[in-house]
Tab-separated table of C-alpha atoms in Angstrom:
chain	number	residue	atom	x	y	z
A	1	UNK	CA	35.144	3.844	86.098
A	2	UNK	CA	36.607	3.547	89.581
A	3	UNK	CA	37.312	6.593	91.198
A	4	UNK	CA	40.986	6.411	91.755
A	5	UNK	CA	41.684	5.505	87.784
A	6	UNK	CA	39.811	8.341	87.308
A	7	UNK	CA	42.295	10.487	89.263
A	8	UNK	CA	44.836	9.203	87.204
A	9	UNK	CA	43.446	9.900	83.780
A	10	UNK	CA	43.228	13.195	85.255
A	11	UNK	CA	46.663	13.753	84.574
A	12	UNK	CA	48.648	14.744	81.502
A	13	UNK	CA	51.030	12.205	82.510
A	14	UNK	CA	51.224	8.387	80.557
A	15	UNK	CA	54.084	7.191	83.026
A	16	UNK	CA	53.099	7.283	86.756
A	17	UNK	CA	55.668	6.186	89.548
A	18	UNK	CA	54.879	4.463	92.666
A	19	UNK	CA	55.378	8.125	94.539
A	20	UNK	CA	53.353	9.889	91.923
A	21	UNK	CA	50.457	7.626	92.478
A	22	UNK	CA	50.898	7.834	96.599
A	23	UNK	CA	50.211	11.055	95.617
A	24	UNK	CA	47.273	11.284	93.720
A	25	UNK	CA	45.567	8.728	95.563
A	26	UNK	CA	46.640	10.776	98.807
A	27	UNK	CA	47.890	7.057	99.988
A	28	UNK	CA	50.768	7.383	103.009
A	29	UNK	CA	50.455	3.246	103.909
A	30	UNK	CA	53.030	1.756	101.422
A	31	UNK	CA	51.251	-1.730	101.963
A	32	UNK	CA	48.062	-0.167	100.901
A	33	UNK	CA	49.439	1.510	97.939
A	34	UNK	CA	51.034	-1.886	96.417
A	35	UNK	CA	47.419	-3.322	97.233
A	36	UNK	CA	46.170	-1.089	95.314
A	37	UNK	CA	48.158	-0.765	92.211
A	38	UNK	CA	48.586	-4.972	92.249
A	39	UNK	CA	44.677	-4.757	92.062
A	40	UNK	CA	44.462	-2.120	88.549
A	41	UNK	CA	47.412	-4.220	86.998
A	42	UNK	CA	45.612	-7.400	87.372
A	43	UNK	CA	42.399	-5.516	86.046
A	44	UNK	CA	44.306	-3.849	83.285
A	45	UNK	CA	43.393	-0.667	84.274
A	46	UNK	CA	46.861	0.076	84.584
A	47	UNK	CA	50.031	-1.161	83.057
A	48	UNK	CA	53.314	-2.414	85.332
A	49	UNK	CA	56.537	-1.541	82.663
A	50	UNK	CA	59.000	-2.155	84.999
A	51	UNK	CA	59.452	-2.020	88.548
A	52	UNK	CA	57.454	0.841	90.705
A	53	UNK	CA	56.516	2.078	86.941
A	54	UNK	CA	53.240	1.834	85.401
A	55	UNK	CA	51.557	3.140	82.061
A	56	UNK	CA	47.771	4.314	82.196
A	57	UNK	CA	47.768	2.710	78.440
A	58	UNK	CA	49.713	0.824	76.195
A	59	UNK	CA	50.113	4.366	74.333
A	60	UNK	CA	52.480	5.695	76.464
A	61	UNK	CA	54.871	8.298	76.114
A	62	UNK	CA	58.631	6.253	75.662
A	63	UNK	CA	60.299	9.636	76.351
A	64	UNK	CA	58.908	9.585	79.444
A	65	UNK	CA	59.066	6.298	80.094
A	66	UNK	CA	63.131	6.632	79.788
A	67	UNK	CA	63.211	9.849	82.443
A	68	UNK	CA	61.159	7.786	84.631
A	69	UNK	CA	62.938	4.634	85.570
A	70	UNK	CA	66.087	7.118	87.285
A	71	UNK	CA	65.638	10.274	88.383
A	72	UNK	CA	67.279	12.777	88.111
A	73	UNK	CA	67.771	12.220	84.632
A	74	UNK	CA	67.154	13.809	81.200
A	75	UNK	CA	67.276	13.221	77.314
A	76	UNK	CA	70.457	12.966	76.129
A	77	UNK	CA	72.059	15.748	73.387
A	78	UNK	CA	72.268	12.665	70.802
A	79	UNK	CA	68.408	11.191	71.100
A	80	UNK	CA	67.734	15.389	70.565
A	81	UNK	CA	70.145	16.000	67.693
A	82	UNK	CA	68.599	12.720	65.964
A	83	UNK	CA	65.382	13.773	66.266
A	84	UNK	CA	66.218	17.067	64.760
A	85	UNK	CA	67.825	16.444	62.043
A	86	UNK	CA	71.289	16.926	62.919
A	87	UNK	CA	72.371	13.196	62.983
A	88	UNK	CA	71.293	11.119	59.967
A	89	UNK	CA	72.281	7.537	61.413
A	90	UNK	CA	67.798	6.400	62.061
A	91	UNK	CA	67.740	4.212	65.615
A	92	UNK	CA	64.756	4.194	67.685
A	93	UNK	CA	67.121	4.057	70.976
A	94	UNK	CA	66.017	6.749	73.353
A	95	UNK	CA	69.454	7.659	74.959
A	96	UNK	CA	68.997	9.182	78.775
A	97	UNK	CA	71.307	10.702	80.649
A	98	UNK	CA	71.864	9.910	84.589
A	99	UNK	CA	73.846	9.193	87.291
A	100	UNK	CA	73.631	5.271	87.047
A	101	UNK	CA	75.042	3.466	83.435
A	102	UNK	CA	72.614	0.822	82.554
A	103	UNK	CA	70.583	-1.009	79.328
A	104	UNK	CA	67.185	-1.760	79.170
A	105	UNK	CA	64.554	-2.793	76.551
A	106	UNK	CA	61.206	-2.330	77.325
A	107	UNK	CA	58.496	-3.627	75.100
């Protein structure tokens, strides 16, 4: 296994951002960095989900996933009640709270 996918599995994290892999890769060119991370996707050593956001695996996290795409931003009070117990209405939506409204389905 390549060295720098090495570095990644590393991690406890299943959702890595363009700026969290500039930093494990210790990578400042941004040219170099796309280079790079075009070359794993295409070797399926890494996973593009949406823009600037890739999965080491198809087994990611989808929590994560959600808090990813917009930062800051957090798990919203109803995709925590649900979970709990508190709300019996069964979705698999994973509500996030941020600064910018938006809906997206990610496969």
């Amino acid at each position: 296994m390549d060295s720098l996918i090495a570095k990644l599995y590393q991690s406890p994290k299943t959702i890595l951002s363009n700026k969290d892999l500039a930093l494990v890769w210790q990578e400042n060119n941004e040219e170099s960095l796309y280079a790079k991370t075009a070359y794993y996707v295409k070797q399926k050593a890494l996973f593009r989900l949406t823009r600037g956001v890739f999965a080491k695996n198809k087994d990611y996290n989808p929590k994560e996933l959600a808090t990813s795409i917009y930062t800051p931003s957090y798990i919203s009070f109803e995709t925590v009640l649900r979970e709990a117990g508190v709300i019996f209405q069964h979705y698999d939506t994973i509500f996030v709270v941020s600064k910018w409204p938006k809906t997206m389905t990610i496969d």
